Short mmCIF file of C-alpha atoms and ligand atoms in Angstrom, two decimals:
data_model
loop_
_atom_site.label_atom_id
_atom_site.label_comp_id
_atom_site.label_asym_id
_atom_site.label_seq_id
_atom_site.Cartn_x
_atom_site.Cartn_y
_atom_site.Cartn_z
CA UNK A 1 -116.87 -113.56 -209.13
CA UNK A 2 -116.89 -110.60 -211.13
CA UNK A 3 -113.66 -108.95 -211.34
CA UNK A 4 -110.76 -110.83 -211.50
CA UNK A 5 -106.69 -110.55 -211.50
CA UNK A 6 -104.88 -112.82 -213.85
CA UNK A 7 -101.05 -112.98 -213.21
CA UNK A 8 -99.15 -113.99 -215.64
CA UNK A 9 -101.97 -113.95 -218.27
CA UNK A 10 -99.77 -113.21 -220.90
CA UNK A 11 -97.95 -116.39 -220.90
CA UNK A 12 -99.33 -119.85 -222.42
CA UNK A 13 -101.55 -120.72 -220.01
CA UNK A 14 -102.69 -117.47 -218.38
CA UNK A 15 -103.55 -116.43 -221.68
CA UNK A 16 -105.75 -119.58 -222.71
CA UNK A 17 -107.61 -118.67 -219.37
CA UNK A 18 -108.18 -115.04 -219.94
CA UNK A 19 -109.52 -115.81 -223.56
CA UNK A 20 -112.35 -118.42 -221.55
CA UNK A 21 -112.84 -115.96 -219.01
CA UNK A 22 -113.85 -112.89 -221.49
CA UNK A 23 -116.01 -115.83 -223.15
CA UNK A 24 -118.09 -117.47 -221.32
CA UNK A 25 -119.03 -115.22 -218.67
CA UNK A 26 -120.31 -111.70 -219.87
CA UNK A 27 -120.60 -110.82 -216.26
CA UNK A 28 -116.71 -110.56 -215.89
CA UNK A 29 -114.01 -108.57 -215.93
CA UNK A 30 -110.13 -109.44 -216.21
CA UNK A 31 -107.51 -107.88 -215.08
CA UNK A 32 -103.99 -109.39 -216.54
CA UNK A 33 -101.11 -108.65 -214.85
CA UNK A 34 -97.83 -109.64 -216.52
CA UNK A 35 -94.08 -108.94 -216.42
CA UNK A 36 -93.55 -109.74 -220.09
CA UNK A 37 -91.04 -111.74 -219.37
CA UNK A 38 -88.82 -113.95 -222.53
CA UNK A 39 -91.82 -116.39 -222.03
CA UNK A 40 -94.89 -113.69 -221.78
CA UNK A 41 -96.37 -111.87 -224.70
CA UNK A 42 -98.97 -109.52 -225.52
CA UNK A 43 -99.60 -111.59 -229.08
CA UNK A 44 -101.08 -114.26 -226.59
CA UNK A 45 -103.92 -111.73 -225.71
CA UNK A 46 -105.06 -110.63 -229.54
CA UNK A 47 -108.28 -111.72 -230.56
CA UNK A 48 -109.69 -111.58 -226.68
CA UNK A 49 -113.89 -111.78 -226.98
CA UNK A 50 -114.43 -108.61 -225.21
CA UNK A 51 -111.62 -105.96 -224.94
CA UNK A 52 -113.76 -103.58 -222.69
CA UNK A 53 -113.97 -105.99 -220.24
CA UNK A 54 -110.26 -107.00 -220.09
CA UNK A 55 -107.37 -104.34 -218.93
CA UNK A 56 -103.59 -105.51 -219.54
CA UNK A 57 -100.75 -104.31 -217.15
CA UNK A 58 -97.31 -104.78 -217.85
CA UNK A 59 -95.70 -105.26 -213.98
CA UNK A 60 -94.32 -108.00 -211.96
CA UNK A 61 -95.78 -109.66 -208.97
CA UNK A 62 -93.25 -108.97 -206.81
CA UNK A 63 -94.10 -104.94 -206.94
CA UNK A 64 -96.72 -105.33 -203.99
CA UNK A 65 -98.14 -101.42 -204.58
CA UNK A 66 -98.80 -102.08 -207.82
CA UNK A 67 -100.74 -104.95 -206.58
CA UNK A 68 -102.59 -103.47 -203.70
CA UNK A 69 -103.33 -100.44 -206.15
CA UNK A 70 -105.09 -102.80 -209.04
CA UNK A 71 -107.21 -105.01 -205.87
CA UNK A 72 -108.32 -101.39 -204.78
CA UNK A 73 -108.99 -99.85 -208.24
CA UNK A 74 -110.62 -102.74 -209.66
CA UNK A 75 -112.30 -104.09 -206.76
CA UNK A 76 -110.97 -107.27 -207.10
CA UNK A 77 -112.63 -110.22 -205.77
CA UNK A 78 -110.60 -113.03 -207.53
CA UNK A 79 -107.41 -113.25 -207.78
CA UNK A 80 -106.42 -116.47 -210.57
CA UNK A 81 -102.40 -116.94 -209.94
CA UNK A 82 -100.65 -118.33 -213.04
CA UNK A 83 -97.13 -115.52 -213.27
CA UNK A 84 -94.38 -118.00 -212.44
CA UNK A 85 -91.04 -118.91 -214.16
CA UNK A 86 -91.72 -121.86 -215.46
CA UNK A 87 -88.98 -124.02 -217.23
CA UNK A 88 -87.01 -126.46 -215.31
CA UNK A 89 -83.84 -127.12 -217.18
CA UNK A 90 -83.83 -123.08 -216.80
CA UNK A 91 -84.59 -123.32 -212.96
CA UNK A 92 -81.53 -125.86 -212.99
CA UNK A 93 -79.30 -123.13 -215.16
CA UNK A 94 -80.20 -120.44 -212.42
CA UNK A 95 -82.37 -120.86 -209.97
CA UNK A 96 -83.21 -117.38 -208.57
CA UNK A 97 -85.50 -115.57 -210.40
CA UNK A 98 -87.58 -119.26 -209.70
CA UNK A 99 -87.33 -118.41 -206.23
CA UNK A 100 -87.93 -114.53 -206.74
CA UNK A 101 -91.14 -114.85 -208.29
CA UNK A 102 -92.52 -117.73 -207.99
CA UNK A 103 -91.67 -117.67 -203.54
CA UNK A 104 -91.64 -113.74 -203.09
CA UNK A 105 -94.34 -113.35 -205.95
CA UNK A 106 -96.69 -115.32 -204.68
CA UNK A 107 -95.96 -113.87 -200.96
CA UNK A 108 -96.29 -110.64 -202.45
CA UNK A 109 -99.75 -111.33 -203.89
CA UNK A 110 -101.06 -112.87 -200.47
CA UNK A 111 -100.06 -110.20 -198.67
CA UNK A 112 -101.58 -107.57 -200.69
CA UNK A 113 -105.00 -109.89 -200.79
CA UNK A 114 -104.53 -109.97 -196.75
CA UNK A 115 -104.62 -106.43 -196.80
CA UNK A 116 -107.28 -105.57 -199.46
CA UNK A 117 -109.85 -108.03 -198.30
CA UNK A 118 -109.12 -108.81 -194.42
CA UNK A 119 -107.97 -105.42 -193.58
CA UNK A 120 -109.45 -102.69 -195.61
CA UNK A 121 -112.68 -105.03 -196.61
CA UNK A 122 -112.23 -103.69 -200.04
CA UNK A 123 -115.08 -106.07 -200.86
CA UNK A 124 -116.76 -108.37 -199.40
CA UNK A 125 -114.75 -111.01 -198.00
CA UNK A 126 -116.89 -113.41 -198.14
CA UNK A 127 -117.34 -113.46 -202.11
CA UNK A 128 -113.35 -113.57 -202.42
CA UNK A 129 -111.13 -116.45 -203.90
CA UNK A 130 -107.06 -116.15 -204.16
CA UNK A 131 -106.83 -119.05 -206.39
CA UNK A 132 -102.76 -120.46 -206.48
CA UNK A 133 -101.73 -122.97 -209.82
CA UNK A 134 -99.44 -125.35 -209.28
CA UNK A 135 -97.90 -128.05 -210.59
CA UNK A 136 -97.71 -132.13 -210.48
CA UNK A 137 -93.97 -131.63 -210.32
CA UNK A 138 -94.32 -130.89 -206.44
CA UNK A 139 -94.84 -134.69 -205.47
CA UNK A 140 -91.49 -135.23 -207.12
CA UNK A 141 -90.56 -138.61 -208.84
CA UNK A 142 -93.27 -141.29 -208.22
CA UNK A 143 -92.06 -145.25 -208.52
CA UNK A 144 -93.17 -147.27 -211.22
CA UNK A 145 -95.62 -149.29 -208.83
CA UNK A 146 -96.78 -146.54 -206.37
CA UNK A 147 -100.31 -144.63 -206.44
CA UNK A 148 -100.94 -141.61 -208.47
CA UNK A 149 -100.56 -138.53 -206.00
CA UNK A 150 -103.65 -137.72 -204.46
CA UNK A 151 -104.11 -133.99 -203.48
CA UNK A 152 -103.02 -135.00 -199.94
CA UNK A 153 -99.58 -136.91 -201.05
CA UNK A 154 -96.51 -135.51 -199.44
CA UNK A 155 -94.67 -133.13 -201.31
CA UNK A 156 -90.93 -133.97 -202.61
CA UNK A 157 -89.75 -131.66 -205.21
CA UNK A 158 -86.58 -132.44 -206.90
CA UNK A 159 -85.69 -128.75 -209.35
CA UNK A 160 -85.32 -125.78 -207.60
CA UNK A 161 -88.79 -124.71 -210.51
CA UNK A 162 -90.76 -127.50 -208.17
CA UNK A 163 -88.77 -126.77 -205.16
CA UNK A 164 -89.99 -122.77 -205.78
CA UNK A 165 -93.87 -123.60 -206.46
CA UNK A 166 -93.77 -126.22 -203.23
CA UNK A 167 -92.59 -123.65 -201.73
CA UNK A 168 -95.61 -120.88 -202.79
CA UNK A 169 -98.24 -123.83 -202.25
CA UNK A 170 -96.77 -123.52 -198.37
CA UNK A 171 -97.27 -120.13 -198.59
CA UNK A 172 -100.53 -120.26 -199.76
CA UNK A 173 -102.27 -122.56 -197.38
CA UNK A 174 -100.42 -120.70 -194.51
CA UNK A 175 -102.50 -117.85 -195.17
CA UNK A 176 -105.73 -119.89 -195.29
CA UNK A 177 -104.56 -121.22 -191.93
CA UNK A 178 -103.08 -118.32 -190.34
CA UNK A 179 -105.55 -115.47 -191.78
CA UNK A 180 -108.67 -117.39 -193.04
CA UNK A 181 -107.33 -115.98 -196.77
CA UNK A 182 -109.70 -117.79 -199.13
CA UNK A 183 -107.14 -119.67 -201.02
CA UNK A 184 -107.86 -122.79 -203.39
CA UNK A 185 -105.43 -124.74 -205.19
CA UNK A 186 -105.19 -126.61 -208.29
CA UNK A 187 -102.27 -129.23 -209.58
CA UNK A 188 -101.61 -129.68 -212.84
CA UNK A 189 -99.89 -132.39 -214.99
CA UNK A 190 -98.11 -131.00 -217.94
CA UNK A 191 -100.23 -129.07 -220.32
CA UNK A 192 -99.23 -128.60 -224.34
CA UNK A 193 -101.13 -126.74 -226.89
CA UNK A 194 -101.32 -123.14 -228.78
CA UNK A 195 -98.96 -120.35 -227.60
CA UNK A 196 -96.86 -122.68 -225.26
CA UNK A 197 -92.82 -121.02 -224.98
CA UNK A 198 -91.02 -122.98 -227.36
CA UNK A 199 -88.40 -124.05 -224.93
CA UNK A 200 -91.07 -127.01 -223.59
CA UNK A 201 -90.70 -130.02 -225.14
CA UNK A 202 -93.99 -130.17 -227.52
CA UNK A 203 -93.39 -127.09 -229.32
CA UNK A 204 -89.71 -127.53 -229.23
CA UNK A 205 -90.32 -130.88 -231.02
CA UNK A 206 -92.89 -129.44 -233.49
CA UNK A 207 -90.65 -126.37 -234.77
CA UNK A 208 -87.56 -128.22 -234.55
CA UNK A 209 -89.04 -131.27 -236.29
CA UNK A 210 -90.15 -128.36 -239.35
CA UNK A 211 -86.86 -126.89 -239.97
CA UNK A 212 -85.25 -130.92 -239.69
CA UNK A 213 -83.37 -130.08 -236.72
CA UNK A 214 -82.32 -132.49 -234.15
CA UNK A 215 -85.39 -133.87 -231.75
CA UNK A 216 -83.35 -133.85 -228.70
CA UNK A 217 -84.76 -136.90 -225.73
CA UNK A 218 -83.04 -136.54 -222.59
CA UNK A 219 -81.04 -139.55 -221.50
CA UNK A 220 -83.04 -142.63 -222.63
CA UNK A 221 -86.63 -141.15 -223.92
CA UNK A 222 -88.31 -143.01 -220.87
CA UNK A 223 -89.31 -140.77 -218.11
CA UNK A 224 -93.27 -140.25 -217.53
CA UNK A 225 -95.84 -137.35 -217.97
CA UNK A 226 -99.31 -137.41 -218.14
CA UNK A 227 -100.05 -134.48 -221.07
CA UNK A 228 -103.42 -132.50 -220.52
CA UNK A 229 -104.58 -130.48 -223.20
CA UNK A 230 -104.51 -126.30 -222.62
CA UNK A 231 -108.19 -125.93 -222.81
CA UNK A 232 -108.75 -128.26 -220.60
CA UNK A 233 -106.92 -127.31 -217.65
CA UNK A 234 -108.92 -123.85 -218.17
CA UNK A 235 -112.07 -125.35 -218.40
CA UNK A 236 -110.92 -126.97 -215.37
CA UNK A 237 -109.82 -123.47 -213.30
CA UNK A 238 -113.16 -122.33 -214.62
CA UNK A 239 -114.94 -124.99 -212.81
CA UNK A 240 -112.73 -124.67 -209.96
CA UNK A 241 -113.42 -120.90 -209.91
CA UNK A 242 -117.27 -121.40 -209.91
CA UNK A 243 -117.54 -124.68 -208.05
CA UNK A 244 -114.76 -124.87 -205.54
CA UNK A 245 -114.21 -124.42 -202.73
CA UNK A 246 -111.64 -122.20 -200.68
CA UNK A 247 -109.34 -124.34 -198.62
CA UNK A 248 -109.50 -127.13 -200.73
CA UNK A 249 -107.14 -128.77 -203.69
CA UNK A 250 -107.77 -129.97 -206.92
CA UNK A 251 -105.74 -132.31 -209.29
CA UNK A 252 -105.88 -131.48 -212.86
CA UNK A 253 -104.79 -134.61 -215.02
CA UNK A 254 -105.81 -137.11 -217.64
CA UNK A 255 -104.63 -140.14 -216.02
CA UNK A 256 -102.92 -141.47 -219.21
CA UNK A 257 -99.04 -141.91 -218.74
CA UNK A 258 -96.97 -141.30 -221.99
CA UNK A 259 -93.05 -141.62 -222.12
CA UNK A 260 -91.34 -138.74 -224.14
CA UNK A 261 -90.24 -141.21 -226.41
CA UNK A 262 -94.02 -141.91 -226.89
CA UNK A 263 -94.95 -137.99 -227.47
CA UNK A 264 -92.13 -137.45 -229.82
CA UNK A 265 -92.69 -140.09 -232.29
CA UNK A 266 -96.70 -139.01 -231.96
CA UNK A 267 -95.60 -135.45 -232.50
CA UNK A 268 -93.70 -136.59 -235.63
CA UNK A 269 -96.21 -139.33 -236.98
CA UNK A 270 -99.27 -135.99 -237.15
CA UNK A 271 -96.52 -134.05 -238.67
CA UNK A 272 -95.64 -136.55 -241.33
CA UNK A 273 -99.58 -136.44 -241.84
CA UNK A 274 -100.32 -133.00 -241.71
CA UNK A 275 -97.16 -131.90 -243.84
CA UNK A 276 -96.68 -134.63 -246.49
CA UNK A 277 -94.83 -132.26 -248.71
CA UNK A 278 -92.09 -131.98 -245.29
CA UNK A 279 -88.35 -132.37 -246.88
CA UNK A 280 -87.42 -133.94 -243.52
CA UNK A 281 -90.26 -136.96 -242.89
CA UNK A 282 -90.37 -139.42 -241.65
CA UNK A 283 -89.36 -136.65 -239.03
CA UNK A 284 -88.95 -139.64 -236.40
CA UNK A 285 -85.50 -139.69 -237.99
CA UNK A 286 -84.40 -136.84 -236.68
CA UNK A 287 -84.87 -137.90 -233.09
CA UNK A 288 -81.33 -137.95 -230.85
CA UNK A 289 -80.96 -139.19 -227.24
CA UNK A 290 -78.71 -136.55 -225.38
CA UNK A 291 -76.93 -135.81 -221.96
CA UNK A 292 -79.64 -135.99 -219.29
CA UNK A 293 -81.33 -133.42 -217.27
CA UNK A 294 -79.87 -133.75 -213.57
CA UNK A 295 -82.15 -135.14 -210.94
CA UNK A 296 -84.89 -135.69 -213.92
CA UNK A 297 -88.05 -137.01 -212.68
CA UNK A 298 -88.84 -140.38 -213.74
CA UNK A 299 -92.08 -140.83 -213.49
CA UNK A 300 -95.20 -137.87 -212.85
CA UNK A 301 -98.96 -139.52 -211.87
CA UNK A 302 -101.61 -138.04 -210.30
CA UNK A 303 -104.92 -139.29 -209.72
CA UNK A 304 -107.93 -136.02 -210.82
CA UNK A 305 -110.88 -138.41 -208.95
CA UNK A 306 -111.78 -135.78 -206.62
CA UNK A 307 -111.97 -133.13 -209.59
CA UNK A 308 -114.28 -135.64 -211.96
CA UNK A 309 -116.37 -136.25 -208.80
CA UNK A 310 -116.77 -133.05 -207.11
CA UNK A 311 -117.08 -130.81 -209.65
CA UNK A 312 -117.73 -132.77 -212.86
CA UNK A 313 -114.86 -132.08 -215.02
CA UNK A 314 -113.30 -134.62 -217.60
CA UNK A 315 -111.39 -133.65 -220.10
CA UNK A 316 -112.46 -133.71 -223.75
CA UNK A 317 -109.24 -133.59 -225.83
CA UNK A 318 -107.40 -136.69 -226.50
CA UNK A 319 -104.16 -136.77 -226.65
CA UNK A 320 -104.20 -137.56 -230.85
CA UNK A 321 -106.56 -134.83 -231.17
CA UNK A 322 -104.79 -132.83 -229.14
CA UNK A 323 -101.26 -132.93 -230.50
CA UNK A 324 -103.00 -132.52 -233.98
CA UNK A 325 -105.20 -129.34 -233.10
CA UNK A 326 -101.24 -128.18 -231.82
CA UNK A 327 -99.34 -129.08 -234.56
CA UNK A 328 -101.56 -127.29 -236.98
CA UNK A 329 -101.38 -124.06 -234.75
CA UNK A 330 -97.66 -124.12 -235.21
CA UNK A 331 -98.11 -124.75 -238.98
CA UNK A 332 -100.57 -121.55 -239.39
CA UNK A 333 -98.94 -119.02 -237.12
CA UNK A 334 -95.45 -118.40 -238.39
CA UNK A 335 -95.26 -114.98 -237.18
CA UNK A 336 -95.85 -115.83 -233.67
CA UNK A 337 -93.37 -118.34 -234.30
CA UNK A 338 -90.60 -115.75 -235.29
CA UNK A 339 -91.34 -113.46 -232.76
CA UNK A 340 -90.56 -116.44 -230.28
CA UNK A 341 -87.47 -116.93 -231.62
CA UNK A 342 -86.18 -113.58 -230.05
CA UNK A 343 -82.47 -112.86 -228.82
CA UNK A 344 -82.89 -114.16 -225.08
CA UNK A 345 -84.66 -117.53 -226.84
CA UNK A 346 -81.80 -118.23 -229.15
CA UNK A 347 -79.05 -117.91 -226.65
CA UNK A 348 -80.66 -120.43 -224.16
CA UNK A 349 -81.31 -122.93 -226.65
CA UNK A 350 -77.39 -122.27 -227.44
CA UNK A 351 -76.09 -122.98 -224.32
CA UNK A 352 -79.03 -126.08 -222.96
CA UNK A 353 -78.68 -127.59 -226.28
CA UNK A 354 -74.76 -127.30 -226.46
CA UNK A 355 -74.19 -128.92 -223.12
CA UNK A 356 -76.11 -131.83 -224.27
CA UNK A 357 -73.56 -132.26 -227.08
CA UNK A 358 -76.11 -130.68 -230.01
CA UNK A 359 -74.47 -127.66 -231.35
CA UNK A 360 -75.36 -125.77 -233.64
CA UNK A 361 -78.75 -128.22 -234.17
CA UNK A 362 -81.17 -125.53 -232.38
P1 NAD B 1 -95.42 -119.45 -219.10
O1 NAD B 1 -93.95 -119.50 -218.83
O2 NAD B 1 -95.91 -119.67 -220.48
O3 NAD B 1 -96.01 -118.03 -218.63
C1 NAD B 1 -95.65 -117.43 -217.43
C2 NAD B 1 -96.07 -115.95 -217.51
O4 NAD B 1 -95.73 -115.33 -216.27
C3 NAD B 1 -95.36 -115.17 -218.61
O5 NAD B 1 -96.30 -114.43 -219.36
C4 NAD B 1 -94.42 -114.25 -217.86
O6 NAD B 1 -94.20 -113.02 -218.53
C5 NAD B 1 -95.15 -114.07 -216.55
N1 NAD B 1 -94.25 -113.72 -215.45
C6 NAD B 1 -93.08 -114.33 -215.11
N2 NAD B 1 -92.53 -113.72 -214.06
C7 NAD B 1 -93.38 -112.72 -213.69
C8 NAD B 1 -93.37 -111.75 -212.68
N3 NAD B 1 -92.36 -111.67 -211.79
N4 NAD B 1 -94.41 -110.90 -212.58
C9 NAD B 1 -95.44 -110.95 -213.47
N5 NAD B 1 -95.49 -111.84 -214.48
C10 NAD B 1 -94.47 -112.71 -214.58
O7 NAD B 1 -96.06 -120.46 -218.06
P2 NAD B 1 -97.32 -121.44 -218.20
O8 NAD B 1 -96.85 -122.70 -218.79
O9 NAD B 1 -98.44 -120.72 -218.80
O10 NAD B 1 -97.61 -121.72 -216.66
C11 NAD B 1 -98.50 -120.89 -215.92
C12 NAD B 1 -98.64 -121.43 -214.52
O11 NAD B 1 -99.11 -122.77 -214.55
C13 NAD B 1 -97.33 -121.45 -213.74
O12 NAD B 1 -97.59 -121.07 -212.40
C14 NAD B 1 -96.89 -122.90 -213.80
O13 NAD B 1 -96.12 -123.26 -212.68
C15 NAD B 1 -98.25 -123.60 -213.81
N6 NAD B 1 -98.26 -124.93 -214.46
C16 NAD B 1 -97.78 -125.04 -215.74
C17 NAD B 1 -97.82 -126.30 -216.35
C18 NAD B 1 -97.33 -126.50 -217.77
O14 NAD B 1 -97.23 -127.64 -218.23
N7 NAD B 1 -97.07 -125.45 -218.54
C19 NAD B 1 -98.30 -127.41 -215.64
C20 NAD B 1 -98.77 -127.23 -214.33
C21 NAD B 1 -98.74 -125.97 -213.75
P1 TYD B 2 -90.65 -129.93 -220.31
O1 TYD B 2 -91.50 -129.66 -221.50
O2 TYD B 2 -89.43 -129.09 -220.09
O3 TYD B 2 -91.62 -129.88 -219.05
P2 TYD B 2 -91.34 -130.37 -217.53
O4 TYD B 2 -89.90 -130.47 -217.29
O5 TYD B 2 -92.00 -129.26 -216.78
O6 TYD B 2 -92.05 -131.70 -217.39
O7 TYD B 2 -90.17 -131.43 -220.39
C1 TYD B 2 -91.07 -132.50 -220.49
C2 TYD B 2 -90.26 -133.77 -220.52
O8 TYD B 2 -89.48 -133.80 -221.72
C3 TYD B 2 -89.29 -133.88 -219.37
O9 TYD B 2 -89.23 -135.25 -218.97
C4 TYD B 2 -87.96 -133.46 -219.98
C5 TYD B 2 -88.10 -133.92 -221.42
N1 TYD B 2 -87.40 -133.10 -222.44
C6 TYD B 2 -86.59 -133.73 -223.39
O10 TYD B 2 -86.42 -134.96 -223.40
N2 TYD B 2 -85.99 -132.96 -224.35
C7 TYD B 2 -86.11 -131.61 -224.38
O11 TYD B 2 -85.50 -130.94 -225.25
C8 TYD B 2 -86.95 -130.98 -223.39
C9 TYD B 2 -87.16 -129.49 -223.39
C10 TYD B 2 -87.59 -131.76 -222.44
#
């Protein structure tokens, strides 16, 4: 692995894995690829250990010469798939740009890696790895008494956002099947931490919580996630990059269930620690149960034994320590918190947040 294409690597997570990337391996270098959508931004990428190693392209993963142009030029021989839309209630709103990129993106990508390192042997093909993220939200709703999804559970996605990335995990294996493409796969629960789109629940909270707006908990507060911490899921796709193994899947979770109700009053407990002097604590007042989100998931489990086993990871945040380390990001980076708040942001919140019966309150 030595010169690798990060899609999306602009955006929350892609970003946290570009930073690792540039860090701990001196032998590497990254290629980001990114759309800049409302949700990417190059402010995710300052501060990177090593510029000259890193090269930043603003285009979308659906332009497939673009894409066959960077695996030639840069002799790519990893390709690290993270450019997706990403927010259900959004997918729910309008579904196709979900489809657009996340289906005909990530078909895009495996057909330009098909032709780069199967036909034209760019490099070896042998040394290659098209590595596909994707998300717990693929095994759809799980009872309250069934298993945690293995890697192997049957898929049943309920948004057209999980519907789009079950879709692209299909894709993905069908080329490992079809072509011998060296494709992995990892499946994450939901991750929180620095730089994630305030339009996800954990920074929503956070910055709504600071400016004593409305916490908003969709129908009764209930519904299950299990909440990894950022850095971990990229120490994770680090070990998965080094240690896996094409053709195979990896599960990417904590194993500790929370209810939203459970995060939100966490959320606003560190705040009322971390900002005593806070006009609006005990922010836990603040909290509001509104409308529902249609066809909203009860309960997300997945079981990371293979991951722990195989490859050794575990991961070292706790939740506390987690939503603290996130909190005080927030806090300290005010600027990167008003360029979030841009047009596009504003007008979502508008119109999500109105037809829950909260106007005005985001
Ligand atoms: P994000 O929304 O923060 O970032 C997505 C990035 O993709 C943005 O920078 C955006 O500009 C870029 N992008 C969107 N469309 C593009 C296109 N057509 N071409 C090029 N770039 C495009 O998302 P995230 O939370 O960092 O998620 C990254 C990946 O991880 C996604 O594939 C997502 O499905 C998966 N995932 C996320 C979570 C989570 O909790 N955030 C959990 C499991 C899996
Ligand atoms: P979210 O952060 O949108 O991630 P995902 O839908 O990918 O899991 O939502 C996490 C959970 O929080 C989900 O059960 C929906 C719920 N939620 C709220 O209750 N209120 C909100 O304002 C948002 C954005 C989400």
């Amino acid at each position: 692995m030595k010169s690798l294409l990060v899609t999306g690597g602009a955006g929350f997570i892609g970003s946290g894995l570009v930073h690792r990337l540039l860090a701990v391996d001196p032998s590497v270098h990254v290629v980001t690829l990114d759309a800049l959508t409302y949700a990417g931004s190059t402010a995710n990428l300052d501060n990177l250990p090593d510029l000259e190693r890193h090269r930043f392209v603003r285009g979308d993963v659906r332009d497939g010469p673009l894409v066959l142009r960077l695996l030639r030029e840069n002799a790519i021989d990893t390709i690290v798939h993270l450019a997706a839309e990403t927010h259900v209630d959004r997918s729910i709103a309008g579904p196709a740009p979900f489809v657009q990129t996340n289906l005909v993106g990530t078909f895009t990508l495996l057909e330009a890696a098909r032709q780069a390192w199967l036909s034209e042997r760019v490099v070896d093909p042998g040394v290659c790895r098209f590595h596909h993220v994707s998300t717990d939200e693929v095994f759809g709703s799980l009872e309250t008494d069934s298993p945690a999804a293995i890697e192997v559970t049957r898929y049943a996605p309920t948004s057209p956002y999980a519907a789009a990335k079950a879709g692209a995990d299909h894709l993905a294996w069908s080329y490992w099947r079809t072509y011998g493409l060296p494709v992995s796969l990892s499946i994450c629960s939901n991750n929180y931490g620095p730089r994630q789109f305030p339009e996800k629940l954990v920074p929503l909270v956070i910055l709504n919580a600071t400016r004593g707006q409305t916490l908003p908990l969709y129908g009764d507060g209930l519904h299950m996630r299990d909440w990894l911490y950022v850095d971990d899921h990229c120490d994770a796709l680090w070990r998965i990059l080094k240690l896996g193994r094409a053709g195979e899947a990896y599960n990417v979770c904590t194993g500790r269930g929370s209810t939203n109700l459970e995060i939100v009053r966490l959320i606003c407990a560190t705040l009322d620690r971390l900002a005593p002097d806070s006009p609006y604590a005990p922010h836990a007042s603040l909290v509001r149960f509104v409308a529902d989100r249609p066809a909203h998931d009860r309960r997300y489990a997945m079981d990371a034994s293979k991951l722990r086993q195989q490859l050794g990871w575990a991961p070292c945040e706790s939740l506390e320590g987690g939503l603290a380390r996130t909190v005080q990001w927030y806090l300290d980076h005010s600027e990167w918190v008003a360029a979030s708040s841009h047009e596009e942001h504003r007008a979502w919140l508008e119109r999500n947040y109105r037809g829950r019966g909260m106007a005005g309150s985001s």
